[in-house]
Amino acid sequence: MRLNRLFNQGKCLDVAIDHGIANEPDFLIGLEDIASVMRSLVTAQPDAIQVNYGQADLLQQLPQRHKPALVLRTDVGNAYNAARHREMWAVLHNPDDPILAALQMDAAAVVVNLYLIPDEPGIFRQCIENIGRLRHACERYGMPLMIEPLVMAAAGQGAAYGSLGDVEKMVPLVRLARELGADIIKVDPTDNVEEFHRVVEAARCPTLVRGGGKGELGPVLTKSAALMAQGASGMVYGRNVYQHSNPASVVTALMAIIHQGVSGEEALAIYQRAG
């Protein structure tokens, strides 16, 4: 039932504004007034909005009946910070009752990370343990579990722990996420978009593309349309929505790609008209 709230005819745009939990200042650009961002996004009507427990009230206490579904982040870690830490970690917000907050806030799904970082087996094991706790609770209460498998760069390669689109490394990690019980996969695009179908095949469940850092809008829309053609079920975009000058218009353009099958070029024209 919750999946039906999240997906419209099997497709979904989930706008992520859960970035405050990363403790990274650059992620907060555009989210300084998160209440205003939330109101703008709700007006734009994506399928879902992804936040942490402490901001979920901004969505769920709005009085209107028809609004985006809530996807609730359940974990916090230090993998996105600009400097490598002596100890890498990822923990659940509430390990004793991991989806209580999601039930309280009437979430449609919960999301958790699965980090694969070179030479950091500890954080990988923590992620597996987090997923195990969540899977048990999700089964008990009928809560869909979104797993976010991330192949991260080694220290000193790229910006901090930038994630990689290496399909040969992504496919086994996505397969592992499915083996652990994912109902939904949230994953990076492959470096070669034409290979993304391999990720979808490994997932064997709805596969949403993760946006990562902000890019120029035209190429982002073109790539999004190409990923949909490869079998993606939609997108989970954050900075590629809220760090643009008109986030609501970006939502309108992406919704046209995901639900109407328009091209990237057509979507850009929709964005320009909406703005």
XYZ file of N, CA and C in Angstrom:
825
model
N 0.826 -1.207 0.000
C 0.000 0.000 0.000
C 0.859 1.255 0.000
N 1.934 1.223 0.772
C 2.812 2.403 0.820
C 3.534 2.613 -0.515
N 3.912 1.528 -1.170
C 4.548 1.665 -2.481
C 3.605 2.340 -3.473
N 2.325 2.085 -3.349
C 1.359 2.727 -4.245
C 1.252 4.220 -3.975
N 1.541 4.651 -2.765
C 1.580 6.080 -2.483
C 2.824 6.727 -3.072
N 3.903 5.937 -3.109
C 5.193 6.465 -3.552
C 5.298 6.510 -5.076
N 4.777 5.481 -5.735
C 4.913 5.344 -7.182
C 3.574 5.587 -7.868
N 3.615 6.299 -8.980
C 2.453 6.514 -9.826
C 2.657 5.710 -11.100
N 1.900 4.629 -11.245
C 2.057 3.740 -12.402
C 3.505 3.264 -12.530
N 4.124 2.981 -11.378
C 5.470 2.434 -11.371
C 6.592 3.447 -11.513
N 6.276 4.738 -11.526
C 7.295 5.774 -11.714
C 7.275 6.740 -10.525
N 8.435 7.356 -10.256
C 8.527 8.222 -9.083
C 9.623 9.275 -9.243
N 9.302 10.502 -8.855
C 10.305 11.538 -8.614
C 10.313 11.826 -7.119
N 11.404 11.512 -6.482
C 11.612 11.747 -5.052
C 12.632 12.880 -4.927
N 12.220 14.019 -4.382
C 13.133 15.148 -4.201
C 13.739 15.068 -2.809
N 15.052 14.909 -2.758
C 15.751 14.723 -1.485
C 16.226 16.066 -0.935
N 15.800 16.384 0.280
C 16.305 17.568 0.984
C 16.744 17.149 2.390
N 17.327 15.949 2.468
C 17.796 15.398 3.743
C 19.279 15.670 3.973
N 19.833 16.670 3.305
C 21.274 16.863 3.252
C 21.869 17.456 4.524
N 21.052 18.023 5.389
C 21.579 18.612 6.617
C 22.269 17.613 7.514
N 21.902 16.355 7.382
C 22.473 15.341 8.263
C 23.904 14.971 7.878
N 24.361 15.408 6.702
C 25.724 15.107 6.263
C 26.772 15.979 6.957
N 26.322 17.046 7.620
C 27.241 17.951 8.323
C 28.294 18.515 7.373
N 27.847 18.886 6.182
C 28.738 19.412 5.143
C 28.136 20.721 4.633
N 28.785 21.867 4.870
C 28.172 23.165 4.556
C 27.732 23.329 3.109
N 28.495 22.803 2.144
C 28.140 22.987 0.741
C 26.776 22.378 0.406
N 26.391 21.338 1.146
C 25.114 20.679 0.873
C 23.929 21.562 1.267
N 24.173 22.531 2.132
C 23.087 23.355 2.659
C 22.792 24.583 1.812
N 23.620 24.830 0.796
C 23.357 25.968 -0.093
C 22.037 25.715 -0.815
N 21.115 26.628 -0.638
C 19.779 26.461 -1.200
C 18.772 25.913 -0.225
N 19.254 25.394 0.922
C 18.356 24.843 1.948
C 18.361 25.679 3.222
N 18.882 26.894 3.143
C 18.966 27.724 4.353
C 17.585 27.929 4.974
N 16.585 28.173 4.130
C 15.199 28.316 4.593
C 14.444 27.076 4.138
N 14.605 25.994 4.879
C 14.056 24.711 4.421
C 12.537 24.708 4.435
N 11.929 25.509 5.301
C 10.466 25.582 5.323
C 9.944 26.174 4.011
N 10.616 27.196 3.507
C 10.223 27.797 2.235
C 10.437 26.828 1.079
N 11.567 26.110 1.107
C 11.839 25.114 0.068
C 10.748 24.051 0.076
N 10.369 23.595 1.258
C 9.330 22.573 1.358
C 8.014 23.066 0.770
N 7.627 24.282 1.095
C 6.369 24.808 0.551
C 6.409 24.870 -0.975
N 7.543 25.305 -1.513
C 7.692 25.384 -2.964
C 7.608 24.006 -3.609
N 8.250 23.029 -2.997
C 8.236 21.676 -3.552
C 6.848 21.059 -3.469
N 6.165 21.258 -2.370
C 4.821 20.697 -2.237
C 3.899 21.284 -3.304
N 4.048 22.553 -3.577
C 3.258 23.190 -4.635
C 3.577 22.575 -5.995
N 4.861 22.230 -6.218
C 5.281 21.636 -7.491
C 4.827 20.192 -7.647
N 4.528 19.518 -6.530
C 3.945 18.168 -6.527
C 4.810 17.089 -7.178
N 6.048 16.874 -6.695
C 6.740 15.640 -7.059
C 6.012 14.463 -6.406
N 6.411 13.264 -6.729
C 5.764 12.102 -6.121
C 6.120 11.963 -4.654
N 7.336 12.357 -4.281
C 7.786 12.173 -2.906
C 8.815 13.228 -2.543
N 8.965 13.450 -1.243
C 10.004 14.319 -0.706
C 10.728 13.537 0.379
N 12.052 13.560 0.327
C 12.887 12.775 1.236
C 13.547 13.692 2.253
N 13.295 13.430 3.532
C 13.860 14.245 4.605
C 14.240 13.352 5.775
N 14.825 13.974 6.790
C 15.086 13.314 8.061
C 13.937 13.595 9.023
N 13.917 12.849 10.118
C 12.819 12.939 11.076
C 12.591 14.370 11.559
N 13.674 15.093 11.825
C 13.543 16.421 12.400
C 12.979 17.471 11.476
N 12.856 17.146 10.170
C 12.264 18.082 9.212
C 10.964 17.539 8.611
N 10.601 16.312 8.953
C 9.425 15.693 8.332
C 8.134 16.413 8.681
N 8.110 17.107 9.820
C 6.894 17.837 10.195
C 6.559 18.930 9.184
N 7.579 19.477 8.521
C 7.337 20.531 7.543
C 6.458 20.043 6.392
N 6.528 18.755 6.113
C 5.668 18.153 5.095
C 4.372 17.635 5.697
N 4.482 16.842 6.742
C 3.321 16.107 7.221
C 2.333 16.942 8.020
N 2.736 18.097 8.509
C 1.794 18.956 9.224
C 1.094 19.960 8.311
N 1.424 19.954 7.020
C 0.682 20.795 6.089
C -0.763 20.308 6.007
N -1.728 21.204 5.955
C -3.122 20.794 6.093
C -3.740 20.142 4.861
N -3.104 20.291 3.686
C -3.757 19.750 2.493
C -3.700 18.230 2.463
N -4.726 17.655 1.849
C -4.851 16.201 1.801
C -3.896 15.585 0.786
N -3.800 16.216 -0.378
C -2.980 15.652 -1.458
C -1.625 16.353 -1.481
N -0.611 15.624 -1.103
C 0.746 16.164 -1.084
C 1.719 15.024 -1.346
N 2.980 15.340 -1.634
C 3.938 14.276 -1.918
C 4.082 13.294 -0.761
N 4.385 12.050 -1.105
C 4.651 11.032 -0.088
C 5.963 11.348 0.626
N 6.072 10.873 1.850
C 7.283 11.071 2.648
C 8.198 9.857 2.538
N 9.459 10.094 2.183
C 10.519 9.087 2.289
C 11.432 9.543 3.419
N 11.637 8.695 4.412
C 12.369 9.094 5.615
C 13.752 8.456 5.653
N 14.768 9.288 5.758
C 16.152 8.828 5.945
C 16.292 8.251 7.348
N 16.975 7.114 7.473
C 17.084 6.436 8.773
C 18.496 6.395 9.339
N 19.513 6.802 8.555
C 20.884 6.646 9.025
C 21.664 7.946 8.887
N 22.781 7.999 9.576
C 23.690 9.143 9.512
C 25.115 8.610 9.553
N 26.027 9.275 8.821
C 27.418 8.829 8.819
C 28.327 9.980 8.437
N 29.599 9.683 8.278
C 30.578 10.738 7.982
C 31.270 10.530 6.631
N 30.634 9.778 5.728
C 31.281 9.447 4.459
C 31.314 10.611 3.476
N 30.495 11.643 3.704
C 30.427 12.742 2.743
C 31.272 13.944 3.133
N 31.973 13.873 4.237
C 32.758 15.030 4.655
C 33.991 15.204 3.771
N 34.456 16.440 3.703
C 35.521 16.786 2.763
C 36.856 16.134 3.111
N 37.062 15.793 4.368
C 38.313 15.160 4.792
C 38.045 13.721 5.231
N 38.996 12.852 4.977
C 38.862 11.467 5.420
C 39.026 11.399 6.934
N 38.160 10.635 7.582
C 38.201 10.511 9.032
C 39.020 9.294 9.449
N 39.580 9.388 10.618
C 40.325 8.247 11.157
C 39.405 7.042 11.342
N 38.167 7.327 11.711
C 37.175 6.264 11.862
C 35.970 6.586 10.993
N 35.631 5.678 10.092
C 34.462 5.849 9.239
C 33.292 5.095 9.858
N 32.116 5.731 9.869
C 30.990 5.104 10.543
C 29.673 5.468 9.879
N 28.689 4.617 10.077
C 27.316 4.839 9.623
C 26.405 4.153 10.629
N 25.523 4.915 11.242
C 24.663 4.355 12.284
C 23.204 4.746 12.020
N 22.301 3.938 12.542
C 20.880 4.246 12.473
C 20.534 5.312 13.502
N 19.543 6.145 13.173
C 19.101 7.161 14.129
C 18.628 6.515 15.427
N 17.875 5.432 15.282
C 17.306 4.753 16.452
C 17.461 3.253 16.268
N 18.597 2.694 16.644
C 18.846 1.280 16.366
C 17.903 0.333 17.097
N 17.348 0.760 18.227
C 16.466 -0.123 18.994
C 15.077 -0.239 18.374
N 14.629 0.807 17.690
C 13.298 0.810 17.074
C 13.408 1.591 15.764
N 14.047 1.000 14.738
C 14.560 1.792 13.616
C 13.522 2.432 12.710
N 12.262 1.965 12.718
C 11.291 2.628 11.856
C 10.156 3.263 12.651
N 10.337 3.402 13.957
C 9.300 4.063 14.756
C 8.997 5.458 14.226
N 10.043 6.236 13.926
C 9.834 7.600 13.427
C 9.077 7.583 12.103
N 9.374 6.612 11.243
C 8.684 6.524 9.959
C 7.204 6.224 10.149
N 6.885 5.371 11.099
C 5.488 5.071 11.381
C 4.786 6.287 11.979
N 5.466 6.964 12.890
C 4.879 8.154 13.504
C 4.587 9.234 12.465
N 5.477 9.364 11.488
C 5.352 10.416 10.479
C 4.597 9.957 9.226
N 4.060 8.745 9.243
C 3.271 8.232 8.126
C 4.079 8.213 6.832
N 5.312 7.710 6.916
C 6.174 7.636 5.739
C 5.699 6.556 4.771
N 6.021 6.744 3.500
C 5.725 5.739 2.480
C 6.888 4.777 2.285
N 8.088 5.152 2.749
C 9.274 4.298 2.631
C 10.370 4.866 3.527
N 11.342 4.005 3.852
C 12.545 4.450 4.558
C 13.742 4.172 3.668
N 14.816 4.962 3.863
C 16.007 4.820 3.025
C 17.245 4.703 3.913
N 18.190 3.862 3.483
C 19.421 3.631 4.229
C 20.567 3.416 3.239
N 21.772 3.805 3.638
C 22.949 3.687 2.776
C 23.609 2.316 2.865
N 24.282 1.956 1.771
C 25.182 0.804 1.738
C 26.479 1.277 1.089
N 27.440 1.717 1.930
C 28.693 2.289 1.447
C 29.724 1.200 1.163
N 30.349 1.280 -0.005
C 31.520 0.466 -0.308
C 32.675 1.431 -0.541
N 33.530 1.581 0.481
C 34.640 2.525 0.445
C 35.946 1.731 0.508
N 36.883 1.966 -0.403
C 38.146 1.216 -0.383
C 38.840 1.288 0.970
N 39.284 0.138 1.441
C 40.047 0.022 2.690
C 39.258 0.450 3.918
N 37.927 0.396 3.843
C 37.087 0.745 4.989
C 36.032 -0.342 5.217
N 36.477 -1.560 5.589
C 35.498 -2.636 5.784
C 34.571 -2.403 6.974
N 35.008 -1.591 7.926
C 34.184 -1.352 9.109
C 32.860 -0.690 8.783
N 32.897 0.343 7.947
C 31.663 1.050 7.614
C 30.761 0.166 6.740
N 31.356 -0.684 5.929
C 30.575 -1.610 5.123
C 29.815 -2.577 6.029
N 30.507 -3.093 7.037
C 29.842 -4.009 7.976
C 28.731 -3.292 8.741
N 28.971 -2.055 9.148
C 27.937 -1.300 9.856
C 26.699 -1.134 8.982
N 26.905 -0.862 7.697
C 25.772 -0.714 6.784
C 24.972 -2.014 6.675
N 25.681 -3.129 6.586
C 24.998 -4.431 6.520
C 24.164 -4.649 7.775
N 24.734 -4.312 8.930
C 24.005 -4.477 10.187
C 22.795 -3.543 10.237
N 22.959 -2.309 9.768
C 21.836 -1.371 9.727
C 20.702 -1.924 8.870
N 21.059 -2.435 7.707
C 20.048 -2.958 6.783
C 19.335 -4.159 7.401
N 20.082 -5.014 8.088
C 19.465 -6.166 8.736
C 18.415 -5.754 9.765
N 18.747 -4.754 10.590
C 17.779 -4.282 11.592
C 16.549 -3.677 10.917
N 16.812 -2.865 9.896
C 15.700 -2.232 9.196
C 14.824 -3.250 8.474
N 15.439 -4.213 7.811
C 14.675 -5.199 7.056
C 13.698 -5.935 7.962
N 14.165 -6.315 9.131
C 13.310 -7.034 10.086
C 12.115 -6.167 10.481
N 12.387 -4.897 10.812
C 11.308 -4.001 11.224
C 10.378 -3.675 10.057
N 10.935 -3.498 8.870
C 10.118 -3.181 7.707
C 9.158 -4.323 7.372
N 9.635 -5.540 7.453
C 8.775 -6.696 7.206
C 7.642 -6.751 8.223
N 7.963 -6.445 9.453
C 6.960 -6.545 10.527
C 5.832 -5.536 10.342
N 6.182 -4.329 9.872
C 5.197 -3.256 9.822
C 4.781 -2.841 8.408
N 5.243 -3.571 7.409
C 4.824 -3.274 6.043
C 5.393 -1.983 5.493
N 6.650 -1.695 5.829
C 7.304 -0.457 5.381
C 8.294 -0.774 4.257
N 8.149 -0.195 3.081
C 9.122 -0.424 2.005
C 10.525 0.082 2.387
N 11.520 -0.694 2.003
C 12.918 -0.380 2.315
C 13.652 0.017 1.041
N 14.137 1.257 1.011
C 14.973 1.739 -0.079
C 16.424 1.665 0.371
N 17.244 0.941 -0.370
C 18.671 0.836 -0.071
C 19.443 1.625 -1.117
N 20.457 2.364 -0.644
C 21.256 3.247 -1.496
C 22.685 2.704 -1.573
N 22.968 1.787 -2.513
C 24.321 1.246 -2.648
C 25.238 2.240 -3.354
N 26.330 2.599 -2.694
C 27.230 3.624 -3.212
C 28.650 3.080 -3.303
N 29.191 3.030 -4.499
C 30.591 2.688 -4.723
C 31.382 3.987 -4.620
N 32.184 4.126 -3.580
C 32.868 5.387 -3.310
C 34.305 5.348 -3.801
N 34.833 6.523 -4.102
C 36.218 6.637 -4.552
C 37.181 6.455 -3.389
N 38.380 6.034 -3.698
C 39.412 5.938 -2.676
C 39.812 7.329 -2.203
N 40.391 7.404 -1.017
C 40.848 8.692 -0.482
C 41.822 9.344 -1.454
N 41.636 10.636 -1.677
C 42.519 11.372 -2.561
C 42.117 11.345 -4.019
N 41.055 10.605 -4.343
C 40.582 10.544 -5.729
C 39.260 11.286 -5.821
N 39.248 12.394 -6.513
C 38.024 13.161 -6.650
C 37.717 13.941 -5.391
N 36.522 14.508 -5.348
C 36.100 15.326 -4.214
C 35.661 14.438 -3.061
N 36.410 14.497 -1.974
C 36.109 13.715 -0.774
C 35.827 12.269 -1.165
N 34.691 11.740 -0.682
C 34.320 10.370 -1.027
C 33.310 10.373 -2.165
N 33.666 11.014 -3.250
C 32.761 11.041 -4.391
C 32.410 9.638 -4.837
N 31.142 9.419 -5.159
C 30.725 8.095 -5.607
C 31.084 7.905 -7.074
N 31.165 6.651 -7.482
C 31.636 6.281 -8.809
C 30.518 5.639 -9.612
N 30.602 5.775 -10.930
C 29.624 5.153 -11.819
C 30.191 3.964 -12.562
N 31.135 3.254 -11.957
C 31.773 2.084 -12.567
C 30.799 0.913 -12.540
N 30.247 0.550 -13.674
C 29.202 -0.465 -13.713
C 29.682 -1.811 -13.203
N 30.964 -2.127 -13.406
C 31.477 -3.421 -12.953
C 31.496 -3.520 -11.427
N 31.635 -2.394 -10.752
C 31.580 -2.388 -9.285
C 30.159 -2.169 -8.772
N 29.363 -1.451 -9.545
C 28.002 -1.144 -9.122
C 27.099 -2.368 -9.143
N 27.195 -3.162 -10.183
C 26.278 -4.291 -10.339
C 26.358 -5.264 -9.160
N 27.555 -5.692 -8.718
C 27.590 -6.590 -7.558
C 27.036 -5.953 -6.285
N 27.265 -4.657 -6.088
C 26.776 -4.000 -4.877
C 25.256 -3.853 -4.915
N 24.719 -3.540 -6.083
C 23.263 -3.480 -6.230
C 22.650 -4.858 -6.018
N 23.291 -5.864 -6.566
C 22.799 -7.238 -6.363
C 22.808 -7.585 -4.877
N 23.847 -7.178 -4.161
C 23.906 -7.421 -2.723
C 22.748 -6.725 -2.012
N 22.470 -5.486 -2.402
C 21.366 -4.754 -1.784
C 20.047 -5.490 -1.986
N 19.851 -6.032 -3.161
C 18.635 -6.811 -3.424
C 18.627 -8.090 -2.600
N 19.765 -8.748 -2.500
C 19.853 -9.970 -1.699
C 19.509 -9.695 -0.239
N 19.835 -8.501 0.235
C 19.559 -8.133 1.622
C 18.103 -7.722 1.837
N 17.338 -7.614 0.748
C 15.912 -7.372 0.889
C 15.409 -6.027 0.451
N 16.139 -5.327 -0.404
C 15.672 -4.018 -0.881
C 14.353 -4.153 -1.626
N 13.419 -3.251 -1.328
C 12.193 -3.121 -2.112
C 12.373 -2.095 -3.226
N 13.299 -1.149 -2.994
C 13.608 -0.082 -3.945
C 15.118 0.125 -3.897
N 15.726 0.359 -5.033
C 17.150 0.685 -5.106
C 17.296 2.142 -5.535
N 18.139 2.866 -4.816
C 18.526 4.232 -5.204
C 20.010 4.187 -5.521
N 20.392 4.518 -6.756
C 21.759 4.229 -7.189
C 22.248 5.319 -8.144
N 23.568 5.478 -8.195
C 24.179 6.420 -9.125
C 23.924 6.002 -10.571
N 23.949 6.972 -11.491
C 23.965 6.607 -12.910
C 25.309 5.975 -13.265
N 25.313 5.107 -14.231
C 26.571 4.539 -14.714
C 27.310 5.578 -15.558
N 28.637 5.460 -15.585
C 29.439 6.394 -16.386
C 28.977 6.399 -17.842
N 28.725 5.219 -18.358
C 28.142 5.066 -19.687
C 26.653 4.801 -19.502
N 25.826 5.778 -19.825
C 24.387 5.653 -19.591
C 23.817 4.403 -20.249
N 24.376 4.009 -21.392
C 23.853 2.855 -22.122
C 24.035 1.546 -21.362
N 24.803 1.559 -20.270
C 24.992 0.350 -19.466
C 24.095 0.310 -18.231
N 23.275 1.340 -18.047
C 22.474 1.390 -16.818
C 21.467 0.240 -16.731
N 21.053 -0.299 -17.854
C 20.110 -1.424 -17.831
C 20.669 -2.600 -17.042
N 21.991 -2.734 -16.988
C 22.591 -3.826 -16.216
C 22.331 -3.644 -14.725
N 22.337 -2.407 -14.277
C 22.028 -2.116 -12.874
C 20.569 -2.448 -12.576
N 19.680 -2.067 -13.488
C 18.251 -2.353 -13.325
C 18.017 -3.859 -13.261
N 18.699 -4.600 -14.107
C 18.553 -6.051 -14.116
C 19.042 -6.667 -12.811
N 20.130 -6.135 -12.255
C 20.652 -6.648 -10.983
C 19.713 -6.323 -9.829
N 19.031 -5.179 -9.910
C 18.163 -4.743 -8.814
C 16.903 -5.595 -8.709
N 16.301 -5.926 -9.820
C 15.041 -6.695 -9.860
C 13.969 -6.105 -8.941
N 13.956 -4.800 -8.874
C 12.938 -4.054 -8.142
C 13.004 -2.617 -8.655
N 12.057 -1.755 -8.330
C 12.117 -0.382 -8.832
C 13.461 0.273 -8.536
N 14.052 0.886 -9.565
C 15.385 1.452 -9.471
C 15.333 2.947 -9.750
N 15.685 3.738 -8.741
C 15.670 5.186 -8.851
C 17.095 5.700 -8.957
N 17.313 6.682 -9.813
C 18.652 7.203 -10.067
C 18.958 8.325 -9.089
N 20.105 8.230 -8.471
C 20.576 9.236 -7.530
C 21.222 10.389 -8.305
N 20.959 11.622 -7.855
C 21.438 12.769 -8.607
C 22.859 13.184 -8.313
N 23.285 13.126 -7.044
C 24.622 13.602 -6.698
C 24.701 15.115 -6.755
N 25.872 15.645 -7.076
C 26.103 17.085 -7.086
C 25.358 17.789 -8.207
N 25.181 19.095 -8.037
C 24.461 19.906 -9.024
C 25.218 19.935 -10.348
N 24.475 19.777 -11.434
C 25.038 19.900 -12.774
C 24.263 20.919 -13.584
N 24.780 21.274 -14.756
C 24.052 22.175 -15.647
C 22.742 21.513 -16.046
N 21.657 22.266 -16.011
C 20.327 21.670 -16.104
C 20.077 20.950 -17.422
N 20.484 21.527 -18.549
C 20.229 20.887 -19.837
C 20.786 19.474 -19.904
N 22.096 19.295 -19.627
C 22.650 17.940 -19.628
C 22.019 17.023 -18.584
N 21.642 17.563 -17.424
C 20.988 16.738 -16.400
C 19.672 16.179 -16.928
N 18.896 17.012 -17.597
C 17.610 16.560 -18.131
C 17.809 15.559 -19.264
N 18.789 15.799 -20.111
C 19.071 14.868 -21.211
C 19.489 13.505 -20.669
N 20.357 13.522 -19.665
C 20.819 12.268 -19.059
C 19.672 11.564 -18.353
N 18.804 12.317 -17.705
C 17.667 11.721 -17.008
C 16.761 10.980 -17.983
N 16.497 11.583 -19.126
C 15.659 10.931 -20.131
C 16.323 9.660 -20.649
N 17.629 9.697 -20.841
C 18.355 8.516 -21.316
C 18.313 7.392 -20.285
N 18.400 7.734 -19.006
C 18.346 6.726 -17.945
C 16.956 6.093 -17.853
N 15.923 6.896 -18.057
C 14.572 6.327 -18.088
C 14.455 5.325 -19.234
N 15.056 5.633 -20.369
C 15.020 4.720 -21.515
C 15.756 3.420 -21.229
N 16.675 3.453 -20.256
C 17.430 2.263 -19.870
C 16.711 1.430 -18.805
N 15.536 1.870 -18.400
C 14.747 1.072 -17.461
C 14.628 1.630 -16.063
N 15.171 2.819 -15.805
C 15.006 3.429 -14.479
C 13.528 3.677 -14.208
N 13.157 3.626 -12.921
C 11.773 3.887 -12.522
C 11.569 5.338 -12.113
N 12.639 6.121 -12.121
C 12.539 7.519 -11.752
C 13.832 8.026 -11.173
N 13.735 9.097 -10.414
C 14.918 9.789 -9.906
C 14.751 10.132 -8.436
N 15.889 10.190 -7.726
C 15.963 10.824 -6.406
C 16.995 11.933 -6.547
N 16.516 13.143 -6.795
C 17.396 14.280 -7.020
C 17.257 15.274 -5.872
N 18.406 15.783 -5.421
C 18.420 16.792 -4.376
C 19.009 18.088 -4.870
N 20.358 18.161 -4.882
C 21.019 19.396 -5.302
C 20.687 19.778 -6.739
N 20.372 18.789 -7.573
C 19.966 19.098 -8.943
C 18.543 19.639 -9.022
N 17.892 19.770 -7.881
C 16.611 20.467 -7.808
C 16.755 21.728 -6.969
N 17.107 21.578 -5.686
C 17.004 22.724 -4.780
C 18.125 23.744 -4.938
N 19.227 23.395 -5.623
C 20.287 24.382 -5.830
C 20.149 25.122 -7.160
N 19.102 24.840 -7.918
C 18.808 25.638 -9.107
C 17.930 26.823 -8.720
N 17.901 27.828 -9.573
C 17.231 29.080 -9.218
C 15.725 28.922 -9.092
N 15.156 27.948 -9.779
C 13.709 27.735 -9.710
C 13.428 26.248 -9.507
N 13.525 25.758 -8.265
C 13.357 24.322 -8.010
C 12.010 23.770 -8.471
N 10.947 24.543 -8.312
C 9.628 24.055 -8.702
C 9.568 23.779 -10.202
N 10.214 24.614 -10.999
C 10.221 24.407 -12.449
C 11.066 23.201 -12.837
N 12.135 22.935 -12.076
C 12.924 21.718 -12.311
C 12.060 20.488 -12.050
N 11.281 20.529 -10.986
C 10.368 19.424 -10.681
C 9.397 19.205 -11.839
N 8.833 20.273 -12.362
C 7.887 20.161 -13.484
C 8.543 19.488 -14.687
N 9.781 19.871 -14.994
C 10.496 19.289 -16.127
C 10.803 17.812 -15.895
N 11.267 17.476 -14.702
C 11.587 16.081 -14.392
C 10.338 15.209 -14.379
N 9.244 15.726 -13.853
C 7.994 14.959 -13.843
C 7.543 14.661 -15.267
N 7.781 15.580 -16.190
C 7.417 15.342 -17.588
C 8.260 14.223 -18.195
N 9.550 14.188 -17.844
C 10.418 13.099 -18.317
C 9.955 11.768 -17.752
N 9.710 11.728 -16.458
C 9.428 10.469 -15.767
C 8.040 9.930 -16.097
N 7.056 10.801 -16.145
C 5.669 10.341 -16.279
C 5.083 10.495 -17.671
N 5.683 11.357 -18.483
C 5.155 11.561 -19.835
C 6.118 11.099 -20.918
N 7.348 10.785 -20.531
C 8.310 10.265 -21.495
C 8.862 11.290 -22.458
N 8.867 12.572 -22.055
C 9.400 13.590 -22.960
C 10.923 13.496 -23.007
N 11.504 14.077 -24.014
C 12.964 14.086 -24.157
C 13.580 15.138 -23.248
N 14.892 15.095 -23.120
C 15.582 16.109 -22.345
C 15.398 17.499 -22.918
N 15.431 17.589 -24.236
C 15.245 18.888 -24.899
C 13.841 19.435 -24.640
N 12.844 18.566 -24.737
C 11.463 18.993 -24.462
C 11.306 19.400 -23.001
N 11.966 18.661 -22.116
C 11.879 18.985 -20.697
C 12.505 20.349 -20.394
N 13.618 20.651 -21.056
C 14.236 21.960 -20.857
C 13.306 23.081 -21.310
N 12.607 22.868 -22.400
C 11.639 23.862 -22.861
C 10.494 24.014 -21.863
N 10.070 22.910 -21.261
C 9.040 22.976 -20.209
C 9.540 23.776 -19.027
N 10.785 23.545 -18.640
C 11.385 24.300 -17.540
C 11.413 25.792 -17.848
N 11.802 26.130 -19.040
C 11.910 27.533 -19.411
C 10.537 28.211 -19.439
N 9.528 27.474 -19.891
C 8.182 28.038 -19.888
C 7.644 28.175 -18.469
N 7.935 27.171 -17.621
C 7.442 27.192 -16.245
C 8.089 28.296 -15.438
N 9.374 28.608 -15.757
C 10.085 29.630 -15.006
C 9.565 31.024 -15.297
